[in-house]
């Protein structure tokens, strides 16, 4: 049986103010770095065979401390980069609704999968990019893997692992620095825990507000 720990990166300054964030390469905020520390502590005593990560800095700042605790090198996977959100990067939800009303109408409709972000990717584009990795995880050797990525990418990966239509990405909420645990046995995927943030209690006790932003 393989066990996957799917981790969303910690908070960035863009997340803190509600800005859309795709491929823009920004670091974690001070609170995000505290979240990364909590994640490293969370996995310090967990046996791990591999750490996979998006190449973006906000993911690497989470994956590297986890890998270092286990004497592992981070396996950087470009396919784990966040969805290209195009012209919506850096905009708030209100600004996106104002500037791109036709996109919003299609994106919030019944079939968002083929809808391309203005100047960016669609869910279908993202799924095509992530599918080879999903197949590797489903049919590869049994391992314990930590995988650090992003909101849209992780939700699409879950759809692929569970053989769900891409529209089901709306079913999953993945908060910043959350852990979703998935087991795979004989090609069958089971969610063991979804959007677990219990490890973040120490960070919250240091005064950081609870924040969850969709990109």
JSON list of N, CA and C in Angstrom, two decimals, residues 21 82-86 88 93 96-97 100-118 120-127 151-153 155-156 159 166-172 214-215:
[
{"chain": "A", "resi": 21, "resn": "UNK", "atom": "N", "xyz": [-3.26, 33.85, -7.08]},
{"chain": "A", "resi": 21, "resn": "UNK", "atom": "CA", "xyz": [-1.85, 33.49, -7.16]},
{"chain": "A", "resi": 21, "resn": "UNK", "atom": "C", "xyz": [-1.71, 32.21, -7.95]},
{"chain": "A", "resi": 82, "resn": "UNK", "atom": "N", "xyz": [1.55, 25.37, -9.85]},
{"chain": "A", "resi": 82, "resn": "UNK", "atom": "CA", "xyz": [0.14, 25.77, -9.78]},
{"chain": "A", "resi": 82, "resn": "UNK", "atom": "C", "xyz": [-0.42, 26.05, -11.17]},
{"chain": "A", "resi": 83, "resn": "UNK", "atom": "N", "xyz": [-1.72, 25.96, -11.29]},
{"chain": "A", "resi": 83, "resn": "UNK", "atom": "CA", "xyz": [-2.44, 26.32, -12.51]},
{"chain": "A", "resi": 83, "resn": "UNK", "atom": "C", "xyz": [-2.04, 27.73, -12.94]},
{"chain": "A", "resi": 84, "resn": "UNK", "atom": "N", "xyz": [-1.85, 27.91, -14.22]},
{"chain": "A", "resi": 84, "resn": "UNK", "atom": "CA", "xyz": [-1.59, 29.25, -14.75]},
{"chain": "A", "resi": 84, "resn": "UNK", "atom": "C", "xyz": [-2.90, 30.02, -14.77]},
{"chain": "A", "resi": 85, "resn": "UNK", "atom": "N", "xyz": [-3.03, 30.98, -13.85]},
{"chain": "A", "resi": 85, "resn": "UNK", "atom": "CA", "xyz": [-4.29, 31.73, -13.75]},
{"chain": "A", "resi": 85, "resn": "UNK", "atom": "C", "xyz": [-4.27, 32.99, -14.61]},
{"chain": "A", "resi": 86, "resn": "UNK", "atom": "N", "xyz": [-3.23, 33.17, -15.41]},
{"chain": "A", "resi": 86, "resn": "UNK", "atom": "CA", "xyz": [-3.20, 34.24, -16.41]},
{"chain": "A", "resi": 86, "resn": "UNK", "atom": "C", "xyz": [-3.37, 35.62, -15.83]},
{"chain": "A", "resi": 88, "resn": "UNK", "atom": "N", "xyz": [-5.61, 36.88, -14.11]},
{"chain": "A", "resi": 88, "resn": "UNK", "atom": "CA", "xyz": [-6.23, 37.02, -12.79]},
{"chain": "A", "resi": 88, "resn": "UNK", "atom": "C", "xyz": [-5.20, 37.02, -11.67]},
{"chain": "A", "resi": 93, "resn": "UNK", "atom": "N", "xyz": [-10.86, 38.63, -5.73]},
{"chain": "A", "resi": 93, "resn": "UNK", "atom": "CA", "xyz": [-12.07, 38.04, -6.31]},
{"chain": "A", "resi": 93, "resn": "UNK", "atom": "C", "xyz": [-13.00, 39.10, -6.87]},
{"chain": "A", "resi": 96, "resn": "UNK", "atom": "N", "xyz": [-11.62, 40.35, -10.16]},
{"chain": "A", "resi": 96, "resn": "UNK", "atom": "CA", "xyz": [-11.80, 39.36, -11.23]},
{"chain": "A", "resi": 96, "resn": "UNK", "atom": "C", "xyz": [-13.24, 39.40, -11.74]},
{"chain": "A", "resi": 97, "resn": "UNK", "atom": "N", "xyz": [-14.18, 39.47, -10.82]},
{"chain": "A", "resi": 97, "resn": "UNK", "atom": "CA", "xyz": [-15.60, 39.53, -11.23]},
{"chain": "A", "resi": 97, "resn": "UNK", "atom": "C", "xyz": [-15.89, 40.78, -12.05]},
{"chain": "A", "resi": 100, "resn": "UNK", "atom": "N", "xyz": [-13.65, 40.42, -15.60]},
{"chain": "A", "resi": 100, "resn": "UNK", "atom": "CA", "xyz": [-13.85, 39.25, -16.46]},
{"chain": "A", "resi": 100, "resn": "UNK", "atom": "C", "xyz": [-15.20, 38.58, -16.19]},
{"chain": "A", "resi": 101, "resn": "UNK", "atom": "N", "xyz": [-16.30, 39.32, -16.38]},
{"chain": "A", "resi": 101, "resn": "UNK", "atom": "CA", "xyz": [-17.62, 38.76, -16.05]},
{"chain": "A", "resi": 101, "resn": "UNK", "atom": "C", "xyz": [-17.99, 37.53, -16.89]},
{"chain": "A", "resi": 102, "resn": "UNK", "atom": "N", "xyz": [-17.59, 37.49, -18.15]},
{"chain": "A", "resi": 102, "resn": "UNK", "atom": "CA", "xyz": [-17.91, 36.34, -18.99]},
{"chain": "A", "resi": 102, "resn": "UNK", "atom": "C", "xyz": [-17.16, 35.10, -18.51]},
{"chain": "A", "resi": 103, "resn": "UNK", "atom": "N", "xyz": [-15.92, 35.29, -18.15]},
{"chain": "A", "resi": 103, "resn": "UNK", "atom": "CA", "xyz": [-15.15, 34.17, -17.60]},
{"chain": "A", "resi": 103, "resn": "UNK", "atom": "C", "xyz": [-15.81, 33.65, -16.32]},
{"chain": "A", "resi": 104, "resn": "UNK", "atom": "N", "xyz": [-16.17, 34.54, -15.43]},
{"chain": "A", "resi": 104, "resn": "UNK", "atom": "CA", "xyz": [-16.78, 34.13, -14.15]},
{"chain": "A", "resi": 104, "resn": "UNK", "atom": "C", "xyz": [-18.08, 33.36, -14.40]},
{"chain": "A", "resi": 105, "resn": "UNK", "atom": "N", "xyz": [-18.87, 33.81, -15.35]},
{"chain": "A", "resi": 105, "resn": "UNK", "atom": "CA", "xyz": [-20.13, 33.12, -15.65]},
{"chain": "A", "resi": 105, "resn": "UNK", "atom": "C", "xyz": [-19.87, 31.70, -16.11]},
{"chain": "A", "resi": 106, "resn": "UNK", "atom": "N", "xyz": [-18.86, 31.53, -16.96]},
{"chain": "A", "resi": 106, "resn": "UNK", "atom": "CA", "xyz": [-18.54, 30.18, -17.44]},
{"chain": "A", "resi": 106, "resn": "UNK", "atom": "C", "xyz": [-17.88, 29.35, -16.34]},
{"chain": "A", "resi": 107, "resn": "UNK", "atom": "N", "xyz": [-16.98, 29.94, -15.58]},
{"chain": "A", "resi": 107, "resn": "UNK", "atom": "CA", "xyz": [-16.23, 29.23, -14.54]},
{"chain": "A", "resi": 107, "resn": "UNK", "atom": "C", "xyz": [-17.14, 28.72, -13.44]},
{"chain": "A", "resi": 108, "resn": "UNK", "atom": "N", "xyz": [-18.17, 29.47, -13.12]},
{"chain": "A", "resi": 108, "resn": "UNK", "atom": "CA", "xyz": [-19.09, 29.08, -12.05]},
{"chain": "A", "resi": 108, "resn": "UNK", "atom": "C", "xyz": [-20.27, 28.27, -12.57]},
{"chain": "A", "resi": 109, "resn": "UNK", "atom": "N", "xyz": [-20.28, 27.97, -13.86]},
{"chain": "A", "resi": 109, "resn": "UNK", "atom": "CA", "xyz": [-21.35, 27.19, -14.46]},
{"chain": "A", "resi": 109, "resn": "UNK", "atom": "C", "xyz": [-21.18, 25.70, -14.21]},
{"chain": "A", "resi": 110, "resn": "UNK", "atom": "N", "xyz": [-21.97, 24.91, -14.93]},
{"chain": "A", "resi": 110, "resn": "UNK", "atom": "CA", "xyz": [-22.01, 23.47, -14.70]},
{"chain": "A", "resi": 110, "resn": "UNK", "atom": "C", "xyz": [-20.78, 22.74, -15.26]},
{"chain": "A", "resi": 111, "resn": "UNK", "atom": "N", "xyz": [-20.09, 23.34, -16.21]},
{"chain": "A", "resi": 111, "resn": "UNK", "atom": "CA", "xyz": [-18.96, 22.66, -16.85]},
{"chain": "A", "resi": 111, "resn": "UNK", "atom": "C", "xyz": [-17.72, 23.55, -16.88]},
{"chain": "A", "resi": 112, "resn": "UNK", "atom": "N", "xyz": [-17.05, 23.71, -15.74]},
{"chain": "A", "resi": 112, "resn": "UNK", "atom": "CA", "xyz": [-15.89, 24.60, -15.70]},
{"chain": "A", "resi": 112, "resn": "UNK", "atom": "C", "xyz": [-14.63, 23.99, -16.30]},
{"chain": "A", "resi": 113, "resn": "UNK", "atom": "N", "xyz": [-14.60, 22.68, -16.52]},
{"chain": "A", "resi": 113, "resn": "UNK", "atom": "CA", "xyz": [-13.36, 22.00, -16.89]},
{"chain": "A", "resi": 113, "resn": "UNK", "atom": "C", "xyz": [-12.68, 22.59, -18.13]},
{"chain": "A", "resi": 114, "resn": "UNK", "atom": "N", "xyz": [-13.42, 22.91, -19.21]},
{"chain": "A", "resi": 114, "resn": "UNK", "atom": "CA", "xyz": [-12.74, 23.45, -20.40]},
{"chain": "A", "resi": 114, "resn": "UNK", "atom": "C", "xyz": [-12.55, 24.96, -20.37]},
{"chain": "A", "resi": 115, "resn": "UNK", "atom": "N", "xyz": [-13.02, 25.62, -19.32]},
{"chain": "A", "resi": 115, "resn": "UNK", "atom": "CA", "xyz": [-12.97, 27.08, -19.27]},
{"chain": "A", "resi": 115, "resn": "UNK", "atom": "C", "xyz": [-11.55, 27.52, -18.93]},
{"chain": "A", "resi": 116, "resn": "UNK", "atom": "N", "xyz": [-10.95, 28.28, -19.82]},
{"chain": "A", "resi": 116, "resn": "UNK", "atom": "CA", "xyz": [-9.56, 28.70, -19.64]},
{"chain": "A", "resi": 116, "resn": "UNK", "atom": "C", "xyz": [-9.51, 30.02, -18.86]},
{"chain": "A", "resi": 117, "resn": "UNK", "atom": "N", "xyz": [-8.62, 30.07, -17.87]},
{"chain": "A", "resi": 117, "resn": "UNK", "atom": "CA", "xyz": [-8.38, 31.33, -17.19]},
{"chain": "A", "resi": 117, "resn": "UNK", "atom": "C", "xyz": [-7.96, 32.38, -18.22]},
{"chain": "A", "resi": 118, "resn": "UNK", "atom": "N", "xyz": [-8.35, 33.64, -18.06]},
{"chain": "A", "resi": 118, "resn": "UNK", "atom": "CA", "xyz": [-7.97, 34.65, -19.05]},
{"chain": "A", "resi": 118, "resn": "UNK", "atom": "C", "xyz": [-6.46, 34.70, -19.25]},
{"chain": "A", "resi": 120, "resn": "UNK", "atom": "N", "xyz": [-4.57, 32.09, -19.43]},
{"chain": "A", "resi": 120, "resn": "UNK", "atom": "CA", "xyz": [-3.93, 31.01, -18.68]},
{"chain": "A", "resi": 120, "resn": "UNK", "atom": "C", "xyz": [-4.43, 29.63, -19.08]},
{"chain": "A", "resi": 121, "resn": "UNK", "atom": "N", "xyz": [-4.44, 28.72, -18.10]},
{"chain": "A", "resi": 121, "resn": "UNK", "atom": "CA", "xyz": [-4.81, 27.34, -18.32]},
{"chain": "A", "resi": 121, "resn": "UNK", "atom": "C", "xyz": [-6.27, 27.08, -17.96]},
{"chain": "A", "resi": 122, "resn": "UNK", "atom": "N", "xyz": [-6.79, 25.95, -18.43]},
{"chain": "A", "resi": 122, "resn": "UNK", "atom": "CA", "xyz": [-8.07, 25.42, -17.99]},
{"chain": "A", "resi": 122, "resn": "UNK", "atom": "C", "xyz": [-7.81, 24.24, -17.06]},
{"chain": "A", "resi": 123, "resn": "UNK", "atom": "N", "xyz": [-8.86, 23.77, -16.40]},
{"chain": "A", "resi": 123, "resn": "UNK", "atom": "CA", "xyz": [-8.73, 22.57, -15.58]},
{"chain": "A", "resi": 123, "resn": "UNK", "atom": "C", "xyz": [-8.31, 21.38, -16.43]},
{"chain": "A", "resi": 124, "resn": "UNK", "atom": "N", "xyz": [-8.81, 21.33, -17.66]},
{"chain": "A", "resi": 124, "resn": "UNK", "atom": "CA", "xyz": [-8.42, 20.24, -18.56]},
{"chain": "A", "resi": 124, "resn": "UNK", "atom": "C", "xyz": [-6.93, 20.31, -18.89]},
{"chain": "A", "resi": 125, "resn": "UNK", "atom": "N", "xyz": [-6.41, 21.52, -19.11]},
{"chain": "A", "resi": 125, "resn": "UNK", "atom": "CA", "xyz": [-4.98, 21.69, -19.36]},
{"chain": "A", "resi": 125, "resn": "UNK", "atom": "C", "xyz": [-4.18, 21.19, -18.15]},
{"chain": "A", "resi": 126, "resn": "UNK", "atom": "N", "xyz": [-4.62, 21.58, -16.98]},
{"chain": "A", "resi": 126, "resn": "UNK", "atom": "CA", "xyz": [-3.93, 21.20, -15.74]},
{"chain": "A", "resi": 126, "resn": "UNK", "atom": "C", "xyz": [-3.97, 19.69, -15.55]},
{"chain": "A", "resi": 127, "resn": "UNK", "atom": "N", "xyz": [-5.13, 19.08, -15.80]},
{"chain": "A", "resi": 127, "resn": "UNK", "atom": "CA", "xyz": [-5.27, 17.63, -15.64]},
{"chain": "A", "resi": 127, "resn": "UNK", "atom": "C", "xyz": [-4.34, 16.87, -16.59]},
{"chain": "A", "resi": 151, "resn": "UNK", "atom": "N", "xyz": [-3.22, 24.82, -4.54]},
{"chain": "A", "resi": 151, "resn": "UNK", "atom": "CA", "xyz": [-4.67, 24.64, -4.42]},
{"chain": "A", "resi": 151, "resn": "UNK", "atom": "C", "xyz": [-5.30, 23.92, -5.60]},
{"chain": "A", "resi": 152, "resn": "UNK", "atom": "N", "xyz": [-5.24, 24.53, -6.79]},
{"chain": "A", "resi": 152, "resn": "UNK", "atom": "CA", "xyz": [-5.88, 23.91, -7.95]},
{"chain": "A", "resi": 152, "resn": "UNK", "atom": "C", "xyz": [-5.20, 22.60, -8.33]},
{"chain": "A", "resi": 153, "resn": "UNK", "atom": "N", "xyz": [-3.89, 22.58, -8.28]},
{"chain": "A", "resi": 153, "resn": "UNK", "atom": "CA", "xyz": [-3.16, 21.38, -8.69]},
{"chain": "A", "resi": 153, "resn": "UNK", "atom": "C", "xyz": [-3.51, 20.19, -7.80]},
{"chain": "A", "resi": 155, "resn": "UNK", "atom": "N", "xyz": [-6.23, 19.78, -5.96]},
{"chain": "A", "resi": 155, "resn": "UNK", "atom": "CA", "xyz": [-7.63, 19.38, -6.11]},
{"chain": "A", "resi": 155, "resn": "UNK", "atom": "C", "xyz": [-7.85, 18.61, -7.42]},
{"chain": "A", "resi": 156, "resn": "UNK", "atom": "N", "xyz": [-7.17, 19.00, -8.48]},
{"chain": "A", "resi": 156, "resn": "UNK", "atom": "CA", "xyz": [-7.26, 18.24, -9.73]},
{"chain": "A", "resi": 156, "resn": "UNK", "atom": "C", "xyz": [-6.59, 16.88, -9.56]},
{"chain": "A", "resi": 159, "resn": "UNK", "atom": "N", "xyz": [-8.97, 14.57, -7.95]},
{"chain": "A", "resi": 159, "resn": "UNK", "atom": "CA", "xyz": [-9.97, 14.09, -8.92]},
{"chain": "A", "resi": 159, "resn": "UNK", "atom": "C", "xyz": [-9.42, 12.94, -9.75]},
{"chain": "A", "resi": 166, "resn": "UNK", "atom": "N", "xyz": [-13.64, 16.29, -13.41]},
{"chain": "A", "resi": 166, "resn": "UNK", "atom": "CA", "xyz": [-12.92, 17.47, -12.97]},
{"chain": "A", "resi": 166, "resn": "UNK", "atom": "C", "xyz": [-13.82, 18.48, -12.26]},
{"chain": "A", "resi": 167, "resn": "UNK", "atom": "N", "xyz": [-15.11, 18.48, -12.59]},
{"chain": "A", "resi": 167, "resn": "UNK", "atom": "CA", "xyz": [-16.04, 19.39, -11.93]},
{"chain": "A", "resi": 167, "resn": "UNK", "atom": "C", "xyz": [-16.06, 19.15, -10.42]},
{"chain": "A", "resi": 168, "resn": "UNK", "atom": "N", "xyz": [-15.65, 17.96, -10.00]},
{"chain": "A", "resi": 168, "resn": "UNK", "atom": "CA", "xyz": [-15.67, 17.62, -8.58]},
{"chain": "A", "resi": 168, "resn": "UNK", "atom": "C", "xyz": [-14.58, 18.33, -7.79]},
{"chain": "A", "resi": 169, "resn": "UNK", "atom": "N", "xyz": [-13.71, 19.07, -8.48]},
{"chain": "A", "resi": 169, "resn": "UNK", "atom": "CA", "xyz": [-12.67, 19.81, -7.75]},
{"chain": "A", "resi": 169, "resn": "UNK", "atom": "C", "xyz": [-13.30, 20.75, -6.73]},
{"chain": "A", "resi": 170, "resn": "UNK", "atom": "N", "xyz": [-14.53, 21.18, -7.00]},
{"chain": "A", "resi": 170, "resn": "UNK", "atom": "CA", "xyz": [-15.22, 22.07, -6.07]},
{"chain": "A", "resi": 170, "resn": "UNK", "atom": "C", "xyz": [-15.58, 21.38, -4.76]},
{"chain": "A", "resi": 171, "resn": "UNK", "atom": "N", "xyz": [-15.55, 20.05, -4.77]},
{"chain": "A", "resi": 171, "resn": "UNK", "atom": "CA", "xyz": [-15.90, 19.27, -3.57]},
{"chain": "A", "resi": 171, "resn": "UNK", "atom": "C", "xyz": [-14.85, 19.42, -2.49]},
{"chain": "A", "resi": 172, "resn": "UNK", "atom": "N", "xyz": [-13.61, 19.68, -2.88]},
{"chain": "A", "resi": 172, "resn": "UNK", "atom": "CA", "xyz": [-12.49, 19.65, -1.95]},
{"chain": "A", "resi": 172, "resn": "UNK", "atom": "C", "xyz": [-12.09, 21.05, -1.51]},
{"chain": "A", "resi": 214, "resn": "UNK", "atom": "N", "xyz": [-8.38, 30.76, -1.66]},
{"chain": "A", "resi": 214, "resn": "UNK", "atom": "CA", "xyz": [-8.61, 29.71, -2.66]},
{"chain": "A", "resi": 214, "resn": "UNK", "atom": "C", "xyz": [-7.53, 29.57, -3.70]},
{"chain": "A", "resi": 215, "resn": "UNK", "atom": "N", "xyz": [-6.52, 30.44, -3.73]},
{"chain": "A", "resi": 215, "resn": "UNK", "atom": "CA", "xyz": [-5.46, 30.26, -4.72]},
{"chain": "A", "resi": 215, "resn": "UNK", "atom": "C", "xyz": [-4.11, 30.39, -4.05]}
]
